[in-house]
Coordinates of C-alpha atoms (C1' of nucleotides) in Angstrom, one line a residue:
Chain Q
X75 CA 40.7 111.6 111.4
X76 CA 42.1 113.7 113.7
X77 CA 40.0 116.5 113.0
X78 CA 42.3 118.9 112.1
X79 CA 41.8 121.5 109.3
X80 CA 43.6 120.8 106.0
X81 CA 45.9 123.9 106.4
X82 CA 46.8 122.6 109.8
X83 CA 48.1 119.4 108.1
X84 CA 49.7 121.0 105.2
X85 CA 51.4 123.5 107.8
X86 CA 52.6 120.6 110.0
X87 CA 53.9 118.8 107.2
X88 CA 55.9 121.7 105.8
X89 CA 57.4 122.4 109.3
X90 CA 58.6 118.8 110.0
X91 CA 59.3 117.9 106.3
X92 CA 58.2 114.3 106.4
X93 CA 54.8 113.0 106.2
X94 CA 55.6 109.9 108.6
X95 CA 56.8 112.2 111.3
X96 CA 54.0 114.9 110.7
X97 CA 51.3 112.1 111.0
X98 CA 52.9 110.8 114.4
X99 CA 52.8 114.4 115.8
X100 CA 49.2 115.1 114.8
X101 CA 48.1 111.7 116.1
X102 CA 49.9 112.2 119.3
X103 CA 48.1 115.8 119.8
X104 CA 44.9 114.0 118.9
X105 CA 45.4 111.1 121.5
X106 CA 45.1 113.4 124.5
X107 CA 41.6 114.3 124.0
X108 CA 40.3 111.1 122.3
X109 CA 39.1 108.1 124.5
X110 CA 38.9 104.9 122.5
X111 CA 41.1 103.2 119.9
X112 CA 40.3 99.8 118.4
X113 CA 43.4 97.6 118.5
X114 CA 45.0 97.8 114.7
X115 CA 46.5 94.5 113.6
X116 CA 48.9 93.9 110.9
X117 CA 46.0 91.9 109.2
X118 CA 43.9 95.1 109.2
X119 CA 46.9 97.1 107.8
X120 CA 47.5 94.3 105.0
X121 CA 43.5 94.2 104.1
X122 CA 43.6 97.8 103.9
X123 CA 46.7 98.0 101.3
X124 CA 45.4 95.2 99.3
X125 CA 41.8 96.8 99.2
X126 CA 43.2 100.0 97.9
X127 CA 45.5 98.5 95.5
X128 CA 42.9 96.9 93.6
X129 CA 40.6 100.3 93.3
X130 CA 40.3 102.3 90.2
X131 CA 38.1 104.2 88.2
X132 CA 35.4 106.9 89.2
X133 CA 35.5 108.0 92.9
X134 CA 38.3 105.7 93.6
X135 CA 40.4 108.5 95.0
X136 CA 37.8 109.0 97.4
X137 CA 37.5 105.5 98.5
X138 CA 41.3 105.2 98.8
X139 CA 41.2 108.2 101.1
X140 CA 38.3 106.8 103.1
X141 CA 40.4 103.6 103.7
X142 CA 43.5 105.4 104.9
X143 CA 41.4 107.6 107.1
X144 CA 40.1 104.5 108.6
X145 CA 43.5 103.0 109.5
X146 CA 45.1 106.2 110.6
X147 CA 42.1 107.1 112.9
X148 CA 42.7 103.9 114.8
X149 CA 46.5 103.9 114.9
X150 CA 48.9 104.8 117.6
X151 CA 51.1 107.7 116.4
X152 CA 54.0 105.4 115.9
X153 CA 51.7 103.1 113.8
X154 CA 50.4 106.0 112.0
X155 CA 54.0 107.3 111.1
X156 CA 55.0 103.7 109.7
X157 CA 51.5 103.2 107.8
X158 CA 52.2 106.7 106.2
X159 CA 55.6 105.6 105.5
X160 CA 54.5 102.5 104.0
X161 CA 52.1 104.4 101.8
X162 CA 54.5 106.7 100.1
X163 CA 57.3 104.4 100.0
X164 CA 59.5 106.6 101.9
X165 CA 61.1 105.2 105.2
X166 CA 64.0 107.4 105.8
X167 CA 65.8 104.8 108.1
X168 CA 68.8 104.7 106.2
X169 CA 68.5 101.2 104.7
X170 CA 69.3 100.8 101.0
X171 CA 70.2 97.9 99.0
X172 CA 73.7 97.4 100.3
X173 CA 72.5 97.2 104.1
X174 CA 70.0 94.6 103.2
X175 CA 72.7 92.9 101.1
X176 CA 74.7 92.5 104.2
X177 CA 71.9 91.7 106.7
X178 CA 70.9 88.4 104.2
X179 CA 74.6 87.6 104.0
X180 CA 75.1 87.7 107.5
X181 CA 71.7 86.0 108.4
X182 CA 72.5 83.0 106.0
X183 CA 76.3 83.0 106.4
X184 CA 77.0 83.4 102.6
X185 CA 79.2 85.8 101.1
X186 CA 77.9 89.3 100.5
X187 CA 79.5 89.7 97.1
X188 CA 77.6 86.6 96.0
X189 CA 74.4 88.2 97.6
X190 CA 74.9 91.3 95.3
X191 CA 75.9 89.2 92.1
X192 CA 72.7 87.2 92.5
X193 CA 70.6 90.4 92.9
X194 CA 72.2 92.0 89.9
X195 CA 71.2 89.0 87.8
X196 CA 67.5 88.3 89.3
X197 CA 66.8 91.8 90.5
X198 CA 64.6 90.7 93.1
X199 CA 65.9 90.6 97.0
X200 CA 63.2 88.2 98.1
X201 CA 64.1 85.6 95.5
X202 CA 67.8 86.1 96.4
X203 CA 67.1 85.5 100.1
X204 CA 65.6 82.4 99.2
X205 CA 68.5 81.3 97.3
X206 CA 71.0 82.4 100.1
X207 CA 69.2 80.3 102.4
X208 CA 70.4 77.1 100.1
X209 CA 73.7 78.3 100.2
X210 CA 76.3 79.9 98.1
X211 CA 76.2 77.4 95.2
X212 CA 72.6 78.4 94.6
X213 CA 73.7 82.1 94.5
X214 CA 76.5 81.4 92.2
X215 CA 74.6 79.1 89.5
X216 CA 71.7 82.1 89.0
X217 CA 71.1 82.8 85.4
X218 CA 69.7 85.5 83.3
X219 CA 66.3 84.4 81.6
X220 CA 64.1 86.2 78.9
X221 CA 61.3 88.1 80.3
X222 CA 63.1 88.6 83.5
X223 CA 64.5 92.2 83.1
X224 CA 67.5 93.2 84.6
X225 CA 68.8 96.4 85.9
X226 CA 70.6 98.7 83.3
X227 CA 74.3 99.4 83.6
X228 CA 74.9 103.1 84.0
X229 CA 77.6 105.8 83.3
X230 CA 79.3 108.6 85.3
X231 CA 80.2 111.7 84.0
X232 CA 83.9 112.6 83.0
X233 CA 86.3 113.7 80.5
X234 CA 88.0 112.3 77.6
X235 CA 91.5 112.9 79.2
X236 CA 90.3 111.8 82.6
X237 CA 89.6 108.3 81.2
X238 CA 92.7 107.9 78.9
X239 CA 96.0 106.7 80.8
X240 CA 99.0 105.4 79.5
X241 CA 98.4 103.0 76.7
X242 CA 94.7 102.8 77.4
X243 CA 92.3 102.2 74.4
X244 CA 88.6 102.6 74.9
X245 CA 85.2 101.9 73.0
X246 CA 83.5 105.4 71.8
X247 CA 79.9 105.4 70.9
X248 CA 77.3 108.1 70.3
X249 CA 75.3 109.2 73.3
X250 CA 71.8 109.4 72.2
X251 CA 69.2 111.8 73.9
X252 CA 66.4 109.0 74.0
X253 CA 65.2 106.5 76.2
X254 CA 67.2 103.4 77.7
X255 CA 65.4 100.0 76.9
X256 CA 66.5 96.2 77.1
X257 CA 64.8 94.1 74.5
X258 CA 64.1 90.4 75.2
X259 CA 63.0 87.9 72.4
X260 CA 62.3 84.0 73.0
X261 CA 60.1 81.6 71.2
X262 CA 58.9 84.3 68.8
X263 CA 57.7 86.6 71.8
X264 CA 59.1 90.1 72.1
X265 CA 59.3 92.4 74.9
X266 CA 60.7 95.8 75.8
X267 CA 61.3 97.2 78.8
X268 CA 62.3 100.9 80.1
X269 CA 65.0 102.1 82.3
X270 CA 62.8 101.6 85.7
X271 CA 61.8 97.8 83.8
X272 CA 58.4 98.9 83.1
X273 CA 57.0 97.0 79.8
X274 CA 56.6 99.3 77.1
X275 CA 56.1 96.8 74.4
X276 CA 52.8 97.9 73.7
X277 CA 53.6 101.4 73.3
X278 CA 56.5 100.8 70.9
X279 CA 55.2 98.2 68.4
X280 CA 57.2 99.8 65.3
X281 CA 60.4 99.7 67.3
X282 CA 59.7 96.0 68.3
X283 CA 59.0 95.0 64.9
X284 CA 62.0 96.2 63.6
X285 CA 64.1 94.6 66.5
X286 CA 62.0 91.5 66.0
X287 CA 63.2 91.5 62.3
X288 CA 66.8 92.3 62.9
X289 CA 67.6 89.8 65.7
X290 CA 67.4 86.0 66.1
X291 CA 65.4 84.1 69.0
X292 CA 66.6 84.0 72.4
X293 CA 68.3 87.3 73.0
X294 CA 68.8 89.9 75.3
X295 CA 69.9 93.1 74.3
X296 CA 70.4 96.7 75.6
X297 CA 70.0 100.0 73.8
X298 CA 68.4 103.3 73.7
X299 CA 65.3 104.4 71.3
X300 CA 65.6 108.0 69.9
X301 CA 62.9 110.0 67.5
X302 CA 64.1 110.8 64.1
X303 CA 63.2 113.0 61.0
X304 CA 65.2 113.3 58.0
X305 CA 67.9 111.2 59.3
X306 CA 68.3 113.9 62.5
X307 CA 67.4 113.3 66.1
X308 CA 64.5 115.1 67.4
X309 CA 64.1 116.7 70.6
X310 CA 63.8 114.8 73.7
X311 CA 60.4 115.9 74.2
X312 CA 59.1 113.8 71.1
X313 CA 60.5 110.7 72.6
X314 CA 58.3 111.1 75.9
X315 CA 55.3 111.8 73.5
X316 CA 55.7 107.9 72.3
X317 CA 57.5 105.9 74.8
X318 CA 55.1 105.2 77.4
X319 CA 51.8 106.1 75.7
X320 CA 48.7 103.7 76.2
X321 CA 46.1 105.3 73.8
X322 CA 46.4 106.4 70.3
X323 CA 49.6 104.4 70.0
X324 CA 49.0 103.8 66.2
X325 CA 48.5 107.6 65.4
X326 CA 51.6 108.6 67.4
X327 CA 54.0 106.0 65.8
X328 CA 52.7 107.6 62.5
X329 CA 53.4 111.2 63.6
X330 CA 56.8 110.2 65.5
X331 CA 59.4 107.7 64.0
X332 CA 61.5 106.1 66.5
X333 CA 64.5 104.1 66.0
X334 CA 66.6 101.9 67.9
X335 CA 70.1 101.9 68.9
X336 CA 71.7 98.8 70.2
X337 CA 75.0 98.8 72.2
X338 CA 75.2 95.6 74.3
X339 CA 74.0 92.0 74.5
X340 CA 73.4 90.4 77.8
X341 CA 72.0 86.7 76.9
X342 CA 72.0 85.0 73.7
X343 CA 71.1 81.4 72.9
X344 CA 71.1 79.8 76.5
X345 CA 74.3 81.8 77.1
X346 CA 74.6 84.6 79.8
X347 CA 76.9 87.2 78.5
X348 CA 77.2 89.7 81.0
X349 CA 80.5 88.3 82.8
X350 CA 82.4 88.6 79.2
X351 CA 84.5 91.6 78.3
X352 CA 82.4 94.3 76.5
X353 CA 84.7 93.8 73.4
X354 CA 83.6 90.2 73.2
X355 CA 79.9 91.1 73.8
X356 CA 80.4 93.7 71.2
X357 CA 81.9 91.2 68.9
X358 CA 78.5 89.0 69.5
X359 CA 76.3 91.7 69.1
X360 CA 77.7 92.6 65.8
X361 CA 77.3 89.4 64.6
X362 CA 73.8 88.4 66.2
X363 CA 72.2 91.6 64.8
X364 CA 71.7 92.7 61.2
X365 CA 70.9 96.0 62.0
X366 CA 70.6 99.1 64.6
X367 CA 74.0 98.3 66.2
X368 CA 75.4 101.6 67.1
X369 CA 78.8 102.7 65.4
X370 CA 81.9 102.4 67.6
X371 CA 85.4 103.7 67.5
X372 CA 88.1 102.0 69.2
X373 CA 91.0 104.3 70.1
X374 CA 93.7 105.4 72.6
X375 CA 94.2 109.0 70.8
X376 CA 92.8 112.1 72.4
X377 CA 92.6 113.9 69.2
X378 CA 90.7 111.0 67.4
X379 CA 88.2 110.6 70.2
X380 CA 87.7 114.5 70.4
X381 CA 86.9 114.4 66.7
X382 CA 84.4 111.6 67.0
X383 CA 82.9 113.6 69.8
X384 CA 82.3 116.7 67.7
X385 CA 80.9 114.6 65.0
X386 CA 78.2 113.3 67.4
X387 CA 77.3 116.9 68.6
X388 CA 77.2 118.0 65.0
X389 CA 74.8 114.9 64.4
X390 CA 72.5 116.3 67.0
X391 CA 73.6 113.8 69.7
X392 CA 74.3 114.4 73.4
X393 CA 77.8 113.3 73.5
X394 CA 79.8 110.2 73.3
X395 CA 80.1 107.4 75.7
X396 CA 83.7 106.1 76.7
X397 CA 83.7 102.4 77.3
X398 CA 86.6 100.2 78.9
X399 CA 87.3 97.3 76.6
X400 CA 87.4 94.8 79.3
X401 CA 84.5 95.6 81.5
X402 CA 81.9 93.1 82.6
X403 CA 78.3 94.3 82.2
X404 CA 77.3 95.1 85.7
X405 CA 73.6 95.8 86.1
X406 CA 72.3 98.8 88.2
X407 CA 75.8 100.1 88.9
X408 CA 77.1 103.5 88.1
X409 CA 80.6 102.3 88.1
X410 CA 83.9 103.8 86.1
X411 CA 83.6 101.6 83.3
X412 CA 81.3 103.6 81.3
X413 CA 81.8 107.3 81.2
X414 CA 79.7 109.9 79.6
X415 CA 81.1 112.9 77.8
X416 CA 78.7 115.9 77.3
X417 CA 79.5 119.7 76.6
X418 CA 80.3 121.9 79.4
X419 CA 77.0 123.7 80.8
X420 CA 76.1 127.3 79.1
X421 CA 75.2 129.7 81.6
X422 CA 72.4 132.5 81.8
X423 CA 72.4 135.3 84.4
X424 CA 68.8 135.3 85.7
X425 CA 66.6 137.4 88.3
X426 CA 65.2 135.6 91.4
X427 CA 61.6 136.4 91.3
X428 CA 60.2 133.7 93.8
X429 CA 61.0 130.5 95.7
X430 CA 59.3 127.7 97.4
X431 CA 59.6 126.1 100.8
X432 CA 61.6 123.0 101.0
X433 CA 61.0 119.7 102.3
X434 CA 62.9 117.0 104.5
X435 CA 66.4 118.3 105.2
X436 CA 65.2 121.8 103.5
X437 CA 62.3 121.9 105.8
X438 CA 63.4 125.3 107.3
X439 CA 64.5 126.9 104.1
X440 CA 63.7 127.6 100.5
X441 CA 64.1 124.4 98.2
X442 CA 64.0 125.7 94.9
X443 CA 64.0 129.3 93.3
X444 CA 61.9 130.9 90.5
X445 CA 63.9 132.4 87.7
X446 CA 63.3 135.2 85.2
X447 CA 64.3 136.8 82.0
X448 CA 64.1 140.5 81.2
X449 CA 61.5 141.0 78.6
X450 CA 60.2 144.7 77.7
X451 CA 60.8 145.9 81.0
X452 CA 59.2 143.0 82.7
X453 CA 60.3 140.0 84.3
X454 CA 59.4 136.6 82.8
X455 CA 59.7 133.4 84.6
X456 CA 61.8 130.8 82.5
X457 CA 62.8 127.9 85.0
X458 CA 63.2 127.2 88.6
X459 CA 66.4 125.8 90.0
X460 CA 66.9 123.4 93.3
X461 CA 70.5 122.0 93.0
X462 CA 73.9 123.6 93.1
X463 CA 73.5 125.1 96.4
X464 CA 75.6 124.1 99.5
X465 CA 73.2 123.9 102.6
X466 CA 75.6 126.9 103.9
X467 CA 74.2 128.9 100.6
X468 CA 70.7 127.8 101.2
X469 CA 70.5 129.2 104.8
X470 CA 72.0 132.5 103.7
X471 CA 69.7 133.0 100.8
X472 CA 66.8 131.9 103.0
X473 CA 67.8 134.9 105.3
X474 CA 68.8 137.5 102.9
X475 CA 65.7 137.2 101.0
X476 CA 63.1 137.6 103.8
X477 CA 63.1 141.3 103.5
X478 CA 62.5 141.1 99.8
X479 CA 59.2 138.7 100.0
X480 CA 56.1 140.7 98.5
X481 CA 53.8 137.8 98.4
X482 CA 53.0 134.6 99.8
X483 CA 50.8 131.8 98.1
X484 CA 50.7 128.4 99.6
X485 CA 54.4 127.2 99.9
X486 CA 55.5 129.8 97.4
X487 CA 56.8 133.4 97.8
X488 CA 57.6 136.0 95.4
X489 CA 60.1 138.5 95.8
X490 CA 60.9 142.2 95.1
X491 CA 63.6 141.3 92.5
X492 CA 67.3 142.0 93.4
X493 CA 69.3 139.1 93.0
X494 CA 70.9 137.7 90.1
X495 CA 71.7 134.0 89.7
X496 CA 74.2 132.5 87.5
X497 CA 72.5 129.2 86.4
X498 CA 74.0 126.6 84.3
X499 CA 71.8 124.3 81.8
X500 CA 72.5 122.0 79.2
X501 CA 69.7 123.1 76.7
X502 CA 67.1 125.6 76.0
X503 CA 63.9 124.0 75.1
X504 CA 60.4 124.8 74.1
X505 CA 58.0 125.0 77.1
X506 CA 54.4 125.0 77.4
X507 CA 54.8 125.6 81.0
X508 CA 56.3 129.0 81.1
X509 CA 55.2 132.2 79.9
X510 CA 57.9 133.3 77.8
X511 CA 57.8 129.7 75.9
X512 CA 61.0 128.5 76.8
X513 CA 62.6 126.6 79.9
X514 CA 66.0 125.3 80.9
X515 CA 67.1 121.7 80.8
X516 CA 69.0 120.6 83.8
X517 CA 69.2 123.8 85.5
X518 CA 71.8 124.3 88.2
X519 CA 73.1 127.2 90.6
X520 CA 76.4 128.2 89.9
X521 CA 76.8 131.6 91.9
X522 CA 75.3 134.7 93.1
X523 CA 76.0 137.4 90.7
X524 CA 76.6 140.0 93.6
X525 CA 78.5 142.3 90.9
X526 CA 75.5 142.5 88.7
X527 CA 72.1 144.5 89.0
X528 CA 69.1 142.9 88.0
X529 CA 69.2 145.2 84.8
X530 CA 72.2 143.3 83.7
X531 CA 70.5 140.1 83.7
X532 CA 69.8 137.9 80.6
X533 CA 66.7 139.0 78.2
X534 CA 64.1 136.8 76.7
X535 CA 65.8 137.8 73.3
X536 CA 69.1 136.4 74.5
X537 CA 67.2 133.0 75.0
X538 CA 65.2 132.9 71.9
X539 CA 68.8 133.7 69.8
X540 CA 70.3 131.0 71.7
X541 CA 67.5 128.6 70.8
X542 CA 67.6 129.2 67.3
X543 CA 71.5 129.0 67.5
X544 CA 71.3 125.9 68.7
X545 CA 68.6 124.5 66.4
X546 CA 70.0 125.8 63.2
X547 CA 71.2 123.2 60.5
X548 CA 74.7 122.4 60.7
X549 CA 76.3 123.1 57.0
X550 CA 79.4 121.3 55.9
Chain D
dC292 C1' 31.6 116.8 77.3
dT293 C1' 35.8 119.9 78.8
dT294 C1' 39.1 121.6 82.1
dG295 C1' 42.3 121.8 85.8
dT296 C1' 45.4 119.2 88.9
dC297 C1' 48.1 115.6 90.4
dT298 C1' 51.0 111.3 89.9
dG299 C1' 54.4 108.2 88.0
dC300 C1' 58.5 101.0 91.3
dC301 C1' 58.0 108.0 84.8
dC302 C1' 61.6 109.6 81.1
dC303 C1' 65.6 112.5 81.0
Chain V
dA206 C1' 68.7 114.3 84.9
dT207 C1' 72.5 117.3 88.5
dT208 C1' 74.5 118.4 92.6
dC209 C1' 75.9 118.1 97.7
dT210 C1' 76.8 115.6 101.8
dG211 C1' 77.8 112.2 105.3
dC212 C1' 80.1 107.8 105.9
Chain Y
dG199 C1' 83.9 106.2 96.2
dC200 C1' 79.3 105.3 97.2
dA201 C1' 74.5 105.9 98.6
dG202 C1' 71.1 108.7 99.9
dA203 C1' 68.7 113.3 99.6
dA204 C1' 66.3 117.1 97.4
dT205 C1' 65.6 118.8 93.7
dG206 C1' 64.9 120.6 87.8
dG207 C1' 61.3 120.1 82.7
dG208 C1' 58.2 117.6 80.4
dC209 C1' 55.0 114.1 79.0
dA210 C1' 50.5 110.9 79.1
dG211 C1' 47.2 109.3 82.5
dA212 C1' 43.9 109.1 85.7
dC213 C1' 40.7 111.4 88.0
dA214 C1' 37.8 115.1 90.0
dA215 C1' 34.9 119.1 89.4
dG216 C1' 32.0 121.7 86.4

DNA sequence: CTTGTCTGCCCC
DNA sequence: ATTCTGC
DNA sequence: GCAGAATGGGCAGACAAG
């Protein structure tokens, strides 16, 4: 569209770190040498977007590219910027749900709290905006309806002692390493939704059948499915092989057994329950469901909760959740009413063998680093890391590593090994993507071990040993 | 038909 | 997921 | 305290290319 070479465009993109801004610049350079443009209308853009959304199958990518090329070539630089932003769903204009909520509240002179409440229940700002037009009463009277999934309530990280105060009692439940789901049933029809509210019913026929059998009609419940074998939870990777599958579902269901665990109920028998206290919802859930309700301890004793937590870890779960007994169900909110307790991260000392240029606010520095373990006198990659750095540390690393670069390949650079990072992680997992066969789950940067030479970094044998140790059967 | 690469209102 | 940052 | 931003491993799917 601008007659530029592919490399120029990539170069531009990595320089500004924002595709919209990059397109704007490229188009403005082009307009100096080009003479005509056809005026682009909103209808043209809409038509293009509709056309693209309907394309699939063979050669569809090429066709999509053709349509985008047509739009951009008749766009002004600013238009190009925002067409690109629309296509990537990436506006970077600092307007999130909060600002939108306040704008709707002001436009229709209603309480922002009610706008938020209605959006929590209906999960559709467009619909909420229409309700706001009719006034506060309409917002107040919104109700949950089966097959309109609501956003899930989220938890924050914490510690047991941090949650327990004077005389505070909490509900303690296992934290499962699986996939969150919401299950709806009405008039004999069942549907299951993922955390991002995608429908996964057809991928989970076995789980849906179990829940159908265990639950009455007209309910919405919240839970987590895990993969199990011989009564023990399987690695998260097994869950991934099942959860959003479209093809060979029956075969996969045969190979990997999935079990639901229910921990909340949002709606039952025409009644919305999200504003009830958690203990009440729990009581209703245990009455309503004949099976699959997650075990629960209610306690205010730190020692007792610690024991329960260690039982959870011994059983192969991630940790526990602590839930305040009187908390409402707040869709989409990561509030302090639910707190997850997980083990502190283990750490490894790893050699920095490469890095990749960043994007956005990291466009001028390395955005992630390649990490390796020692193995028979060689260095073997085991993971990357991209979080845990302050901006200052990223700048320093970018500068200090310049002299170590021995090879470049696209946005990747490779170093003469010198630095050792201490890296925190939650788990070592089998990896098909790294040469050594293992990778770290949730890696994060702790610090540069300036006191350590690369010869003192951890080895592939260390990693394997830790993997085996973590997966050995527990004997009691 | 196989293989490689990229994407996902993706899962964590 | 985790983490840092600006408000 | 909150929301936003930038990034991790890994899976199935969808396409493109051979």
